[in-house]
Short mmCIF file of C-alpha atoms in Angstrom, two decimals:
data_model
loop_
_atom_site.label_atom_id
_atom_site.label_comp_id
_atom_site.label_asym_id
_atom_site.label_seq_id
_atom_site.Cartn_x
_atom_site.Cartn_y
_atom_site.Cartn_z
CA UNK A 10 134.94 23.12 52.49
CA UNK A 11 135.70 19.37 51.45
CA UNK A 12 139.27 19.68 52.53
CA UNK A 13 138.78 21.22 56.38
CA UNK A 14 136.43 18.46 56.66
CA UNK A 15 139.20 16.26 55.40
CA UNK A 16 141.82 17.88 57.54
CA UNK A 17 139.58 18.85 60.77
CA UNK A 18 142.63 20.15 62.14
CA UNK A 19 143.87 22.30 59.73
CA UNK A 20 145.02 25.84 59.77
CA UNK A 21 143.58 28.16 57.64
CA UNK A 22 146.20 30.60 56.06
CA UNK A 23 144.68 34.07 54.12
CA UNK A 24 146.92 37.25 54.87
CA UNK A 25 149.14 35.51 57.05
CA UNK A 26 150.69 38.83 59.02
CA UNK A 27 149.41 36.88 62.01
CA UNK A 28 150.20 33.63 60.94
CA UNK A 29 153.89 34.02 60.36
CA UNK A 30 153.88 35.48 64.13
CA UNK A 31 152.12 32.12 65.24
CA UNK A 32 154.78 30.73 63.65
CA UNK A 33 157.45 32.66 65.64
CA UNK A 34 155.67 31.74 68.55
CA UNK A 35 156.24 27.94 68.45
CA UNK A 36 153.07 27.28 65.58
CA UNK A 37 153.74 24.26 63.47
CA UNK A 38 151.04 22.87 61.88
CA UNK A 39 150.57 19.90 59.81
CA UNK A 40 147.85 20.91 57.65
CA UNK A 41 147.96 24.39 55.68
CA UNK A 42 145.02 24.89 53.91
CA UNK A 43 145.20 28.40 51.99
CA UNK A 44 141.95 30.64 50.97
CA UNK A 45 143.47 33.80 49.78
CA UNK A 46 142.35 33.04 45.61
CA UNK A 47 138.74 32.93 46.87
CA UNK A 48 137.39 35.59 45.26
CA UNK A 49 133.81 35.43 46.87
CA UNK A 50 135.53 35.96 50.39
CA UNK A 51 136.96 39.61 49.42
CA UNK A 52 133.19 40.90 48.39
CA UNK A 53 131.43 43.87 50.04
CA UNK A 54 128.02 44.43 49.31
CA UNK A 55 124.91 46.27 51.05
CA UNK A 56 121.62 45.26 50.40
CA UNK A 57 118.52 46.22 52.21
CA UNK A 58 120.53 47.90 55.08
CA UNK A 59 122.64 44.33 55.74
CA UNK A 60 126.39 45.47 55.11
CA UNK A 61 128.40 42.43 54.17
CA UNK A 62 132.15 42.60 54.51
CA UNK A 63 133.65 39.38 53.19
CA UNK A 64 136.53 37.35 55.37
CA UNK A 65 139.68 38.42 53.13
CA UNK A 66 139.05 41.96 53.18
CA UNK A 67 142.01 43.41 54.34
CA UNK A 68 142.03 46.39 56.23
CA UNK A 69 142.86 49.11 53.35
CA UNK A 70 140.35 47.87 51.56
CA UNK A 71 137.70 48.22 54.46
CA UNK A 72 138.86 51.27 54.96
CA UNK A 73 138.35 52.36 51.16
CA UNK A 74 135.26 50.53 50.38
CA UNK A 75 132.38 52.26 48.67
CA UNK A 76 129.80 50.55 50.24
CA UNK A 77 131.23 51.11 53.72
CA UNK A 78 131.94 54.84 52.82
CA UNK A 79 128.36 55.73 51.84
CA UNK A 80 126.87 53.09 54.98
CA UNK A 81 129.27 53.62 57.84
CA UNK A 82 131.57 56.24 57.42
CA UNK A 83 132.84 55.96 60.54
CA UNK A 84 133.42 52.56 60.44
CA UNK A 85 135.79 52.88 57.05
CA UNK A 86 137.73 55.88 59.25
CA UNK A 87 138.11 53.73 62.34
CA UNK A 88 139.26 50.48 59.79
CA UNK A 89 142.22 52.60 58.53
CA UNK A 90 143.45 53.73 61.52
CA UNK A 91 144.29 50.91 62.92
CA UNK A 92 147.50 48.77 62.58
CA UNK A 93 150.71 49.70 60.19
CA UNK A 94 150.90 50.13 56.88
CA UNK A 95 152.53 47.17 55.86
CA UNK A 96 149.76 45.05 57.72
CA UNK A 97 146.93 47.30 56.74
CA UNK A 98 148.04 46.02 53.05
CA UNK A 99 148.11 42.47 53.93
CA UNK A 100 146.21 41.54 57.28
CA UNK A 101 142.80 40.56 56.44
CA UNK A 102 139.28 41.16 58.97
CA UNK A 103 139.03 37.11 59.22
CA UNK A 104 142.40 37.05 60.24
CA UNK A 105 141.96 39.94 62.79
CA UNK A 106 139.01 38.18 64.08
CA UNK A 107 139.81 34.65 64.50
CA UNK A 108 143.27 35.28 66.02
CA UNK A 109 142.01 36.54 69.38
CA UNK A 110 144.32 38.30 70.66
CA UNK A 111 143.55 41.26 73.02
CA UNK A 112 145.75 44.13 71.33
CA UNK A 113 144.04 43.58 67.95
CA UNK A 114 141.49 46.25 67.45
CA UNK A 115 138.75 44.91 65.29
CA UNK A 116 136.86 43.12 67.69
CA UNK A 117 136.55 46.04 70.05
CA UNK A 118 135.26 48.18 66.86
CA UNK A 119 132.56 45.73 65.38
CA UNK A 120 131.59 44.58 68.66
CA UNK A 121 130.02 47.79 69.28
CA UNK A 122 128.69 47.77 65.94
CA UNK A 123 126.91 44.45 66.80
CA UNK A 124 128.21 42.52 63.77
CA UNK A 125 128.11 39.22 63.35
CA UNK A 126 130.48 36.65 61.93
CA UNK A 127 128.99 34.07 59.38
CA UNK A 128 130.42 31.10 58.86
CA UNK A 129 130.23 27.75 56.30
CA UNK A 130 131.04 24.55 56.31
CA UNK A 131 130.39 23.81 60.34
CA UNK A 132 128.00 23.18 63.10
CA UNK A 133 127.33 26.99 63.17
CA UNK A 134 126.15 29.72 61.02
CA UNK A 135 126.35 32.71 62.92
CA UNK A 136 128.10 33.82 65.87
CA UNK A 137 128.37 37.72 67.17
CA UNK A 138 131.80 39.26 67.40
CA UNK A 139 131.41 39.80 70.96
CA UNK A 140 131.09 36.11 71.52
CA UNK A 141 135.09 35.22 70.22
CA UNK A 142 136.64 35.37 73.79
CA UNK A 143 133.70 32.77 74.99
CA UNK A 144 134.22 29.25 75.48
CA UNK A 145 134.43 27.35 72.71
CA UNK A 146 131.55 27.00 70.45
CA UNK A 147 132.66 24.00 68.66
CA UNK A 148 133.13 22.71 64.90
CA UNK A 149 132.25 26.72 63.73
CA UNK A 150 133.97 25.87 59.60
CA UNK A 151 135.42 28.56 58.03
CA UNK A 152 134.79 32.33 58.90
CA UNK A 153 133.12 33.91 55.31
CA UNK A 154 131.77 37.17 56.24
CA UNK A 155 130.89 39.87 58.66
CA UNK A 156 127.47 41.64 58.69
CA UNK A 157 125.87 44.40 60.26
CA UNK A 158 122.38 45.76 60.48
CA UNK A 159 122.38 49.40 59.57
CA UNK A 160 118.91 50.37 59.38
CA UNK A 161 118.87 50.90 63.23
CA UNK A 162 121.88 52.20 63.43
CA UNK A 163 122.10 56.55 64.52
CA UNK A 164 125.93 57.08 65.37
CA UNK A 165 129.05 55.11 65.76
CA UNK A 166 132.68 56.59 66.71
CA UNK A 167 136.25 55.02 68.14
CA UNK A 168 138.21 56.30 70.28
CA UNK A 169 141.98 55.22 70.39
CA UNK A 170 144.05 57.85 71.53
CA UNK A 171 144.51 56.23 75.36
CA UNK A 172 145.78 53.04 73.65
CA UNK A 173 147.57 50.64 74.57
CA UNK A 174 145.78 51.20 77.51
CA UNK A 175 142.17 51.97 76.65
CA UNK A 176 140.00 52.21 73.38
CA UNK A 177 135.80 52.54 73.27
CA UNK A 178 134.19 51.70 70.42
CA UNK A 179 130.59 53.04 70.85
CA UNK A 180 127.40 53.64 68.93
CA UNK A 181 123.75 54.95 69.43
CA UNK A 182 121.03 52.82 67.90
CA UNK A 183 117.15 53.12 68.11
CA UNK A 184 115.72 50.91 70.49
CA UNK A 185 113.22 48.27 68.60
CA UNK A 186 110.34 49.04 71.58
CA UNK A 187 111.37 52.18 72.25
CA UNK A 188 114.35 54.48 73.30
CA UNK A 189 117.73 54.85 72.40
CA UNK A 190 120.68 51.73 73.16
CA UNK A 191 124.69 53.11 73.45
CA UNK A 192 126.45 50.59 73.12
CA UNK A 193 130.44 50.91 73.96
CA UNK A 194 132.53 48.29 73.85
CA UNK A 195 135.88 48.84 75.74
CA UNK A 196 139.73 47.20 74.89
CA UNK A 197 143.12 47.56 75.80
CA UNK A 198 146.05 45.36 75.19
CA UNK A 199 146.10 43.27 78.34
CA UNK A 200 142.29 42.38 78.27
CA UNK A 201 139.72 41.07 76.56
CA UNK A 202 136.98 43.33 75.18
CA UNK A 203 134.21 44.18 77.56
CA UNK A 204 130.64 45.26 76.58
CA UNK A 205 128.39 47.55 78.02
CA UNK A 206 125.22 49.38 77.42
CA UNK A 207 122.34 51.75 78.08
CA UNK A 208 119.04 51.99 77.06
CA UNK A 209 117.84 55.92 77.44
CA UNK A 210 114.44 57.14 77.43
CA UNK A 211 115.05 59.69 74.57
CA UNK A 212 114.14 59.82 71.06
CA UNK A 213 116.67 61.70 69.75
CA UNK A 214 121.05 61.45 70.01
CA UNK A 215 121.17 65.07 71.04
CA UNK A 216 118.55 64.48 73.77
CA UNK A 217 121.54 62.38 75.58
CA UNK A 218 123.62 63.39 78.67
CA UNK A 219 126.80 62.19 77.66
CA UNK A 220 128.42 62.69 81.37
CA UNK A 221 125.52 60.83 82.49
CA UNK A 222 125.85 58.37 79.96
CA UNK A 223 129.26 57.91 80.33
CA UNK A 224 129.39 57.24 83.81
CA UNK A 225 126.37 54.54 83.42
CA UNK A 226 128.23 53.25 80.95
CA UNK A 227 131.90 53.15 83.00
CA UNK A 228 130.04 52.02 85.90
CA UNK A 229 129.67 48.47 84.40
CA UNK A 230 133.13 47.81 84.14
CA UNK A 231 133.89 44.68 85.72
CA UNK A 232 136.63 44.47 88.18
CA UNK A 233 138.68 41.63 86.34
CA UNK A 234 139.19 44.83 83.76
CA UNK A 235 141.60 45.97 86.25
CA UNK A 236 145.64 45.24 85.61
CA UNK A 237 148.99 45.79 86.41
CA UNK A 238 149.03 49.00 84.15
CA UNK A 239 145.86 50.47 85.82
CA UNK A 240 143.44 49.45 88.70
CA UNK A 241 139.91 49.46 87.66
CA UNK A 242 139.35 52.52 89.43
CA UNK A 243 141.39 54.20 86.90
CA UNK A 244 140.03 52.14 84.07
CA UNK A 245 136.60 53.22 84.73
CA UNK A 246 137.09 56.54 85.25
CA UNK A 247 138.98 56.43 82.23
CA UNK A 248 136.63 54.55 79.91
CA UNK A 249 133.98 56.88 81.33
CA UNK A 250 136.32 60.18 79.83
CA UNK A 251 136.60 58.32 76.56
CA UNK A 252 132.88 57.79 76.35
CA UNK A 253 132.13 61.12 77.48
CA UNK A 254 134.41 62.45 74.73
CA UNK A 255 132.25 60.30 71.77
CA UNK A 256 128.75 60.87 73.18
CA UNK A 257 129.53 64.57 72.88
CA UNK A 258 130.72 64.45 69.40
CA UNK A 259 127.60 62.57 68.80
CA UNK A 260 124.64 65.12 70.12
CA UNK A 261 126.78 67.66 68.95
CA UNK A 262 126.53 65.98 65.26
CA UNK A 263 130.58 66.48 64.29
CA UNK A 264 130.55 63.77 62.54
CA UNK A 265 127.73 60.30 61.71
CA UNK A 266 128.38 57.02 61.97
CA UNK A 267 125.72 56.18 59.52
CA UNK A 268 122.87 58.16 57.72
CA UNK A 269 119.87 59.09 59.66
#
C-alpha cells in the first residue's frame, strides 16, 4: 500500500496474461509494482453466507475451489469455462476485472451474481462489478477481493454458446420485501455488459414463466447494444432465447446455482 501511494501512477502487475498484451499494445509504464507473493490476495473463504474470492485467484483455481464448489456450483463451472488453458493457469479474477475490456467474461458472470469488488489502500472500499465500465470513480487503491452474498441467492447459470456475439449470465434471488429478482446480465465482444432485471410476484423458481421472463428481460436492452455484427433487433431477440434457455433449466431444477 505504501508504495502505490508512493508511485500514484503505477501499474499493478499479478498474472500478467493481460499485461504483456498492454504491452503489445503500446503500454510502457514507468512504475511496475508486482503483488503476485501476496499470499492473503489468493484466499477463498465463506463465512456466514459472504463468499470471498481473493484478487490473485486465477481462474483454475476459482474454478476448483472448495468453498465455491459447495456455495456456487455454478459459479466454479462457469469460472472454468472460460478463457484457454494456458490463461486459465495464469490470468488472475483482479486482472480480469480491472482490465475492462468487453470480450473478457468475468464481469458479465459476477455482475449477475451481484458481487462486489473490495478494495484497500484508496478513497473507496467497495464498488459493484457492474459499476467498472462507469466513469471514473477516482483514487479506488488496489483491488483485494470479490464478495458475494449467498444467503439470498436461489439459482445462477451462464450461457456462452452464442459467443462472441452474445453471453447471459443470470440468476434468481429472493426478493428482500417480497418476490423473486432475475437478474441477467448480457455481453458480447463489441460491448460493454448490460444489466437487466425483473422482480416477479412468485415465491418459488418453478412458479416462473421463463418465455415471459425472458422477453421482459430482452425487452430492456438498450439500443446502443446494437452493432455492426447484429442490430438490436436481433440482439434482443437473441438475449431473450438465451434467457429463455436458463430460466427453463432453472424451474425445471437441472442443475442449482447455490443451495436452497
Amino acid at each position: 500500500m505504501a508504495l502505490t501511494r508512493q508511485h500514484p501512477e503505477a501499474v499493478i502487475a499479478a498474472g500478467c496474461s493481460d499485461l504483456v498484451a498492454q504491452f503489445r499494445e503500446g503500454l510502457e509504464p514507468e512504475v511496475l509494482i508486482s503483488i503476485q507473493r501476496i499470499r492473503e490476495l489468493r484466499a477463498i473463504s465463506n463465512e456466514d453466507g459472504l463468499l470471498r474470492i481473493g484478487s490473485l485467484v486465477s481462474h483454475a483455481e476459482g474454478s476448483r475451489s472448495p468453498e465455491i464448489l459447495s456455495s456456487v456450483p455454478a459459479l466454479a463451472a462457469a469460472w472454468g469455462s472460460i478463457a484457454t488453458v494456458r490463461i486459465r493457469y495464469r490470468g488472475t479474477l483482479g486482472g480480469n476485472l480491472l482490465a475492462r475490456r468487453y470480450r473478457y467474461e468475468m464481469p458479465v458472470i459476477l455482475s449477475a451474481l451481484g458481487a462486489q469488488m473490495q478494495f484497500q489502500g484508496g478513497d473507496i472500499a467497495a464498488l459493484p462489478v457492474s459499476s467498472l465500465w462507469d466513469p471514473d470513480p477516482g483514487n479506488v487503491g488496489i483491488l483485494t477481493a470479490v464478495t458475494i452474498d449467498t444467503p439470498s441467492l436461489l439459482w445462477f447459470g451462464y450461457e456462452r454458446s452464442m459467443r462472441p456475439l452474445s453471453t447471459v449470465s443470470l440468476t434468481v434471488r429472493k426478493n428482500p420485501q417480497a418476490g423473486l429478482t432475475v437478474t441477467a446480465v448480457c455481453g458480447s465482444e463489441y460491448r460493454q455488459p448490460f444489466v437487466l432485471s425483473h422482480t416477479a410476484e412468485a415465491t418459488a423458481i418453478t412458479e416462473l414463466d421463463p418465455a415471459f421472463v425472458g422477453e421482459v428481460l430482452a425487452a430492456q436492452l438498450p439500443d446502443e447494444a446494437g452493432d455492426y455484427s447484429g442490430s438490436i433487433d436481433y440482439r434482443r431477440h437473441l438475449v431473450g432465447v438465451l434467457c429463455r434457455r436458463l430460466l427453463a433449466e432453472a424451474t425445471g431444477n437441472q442443475r442449482k446455482g447455490s443451495q436452497p
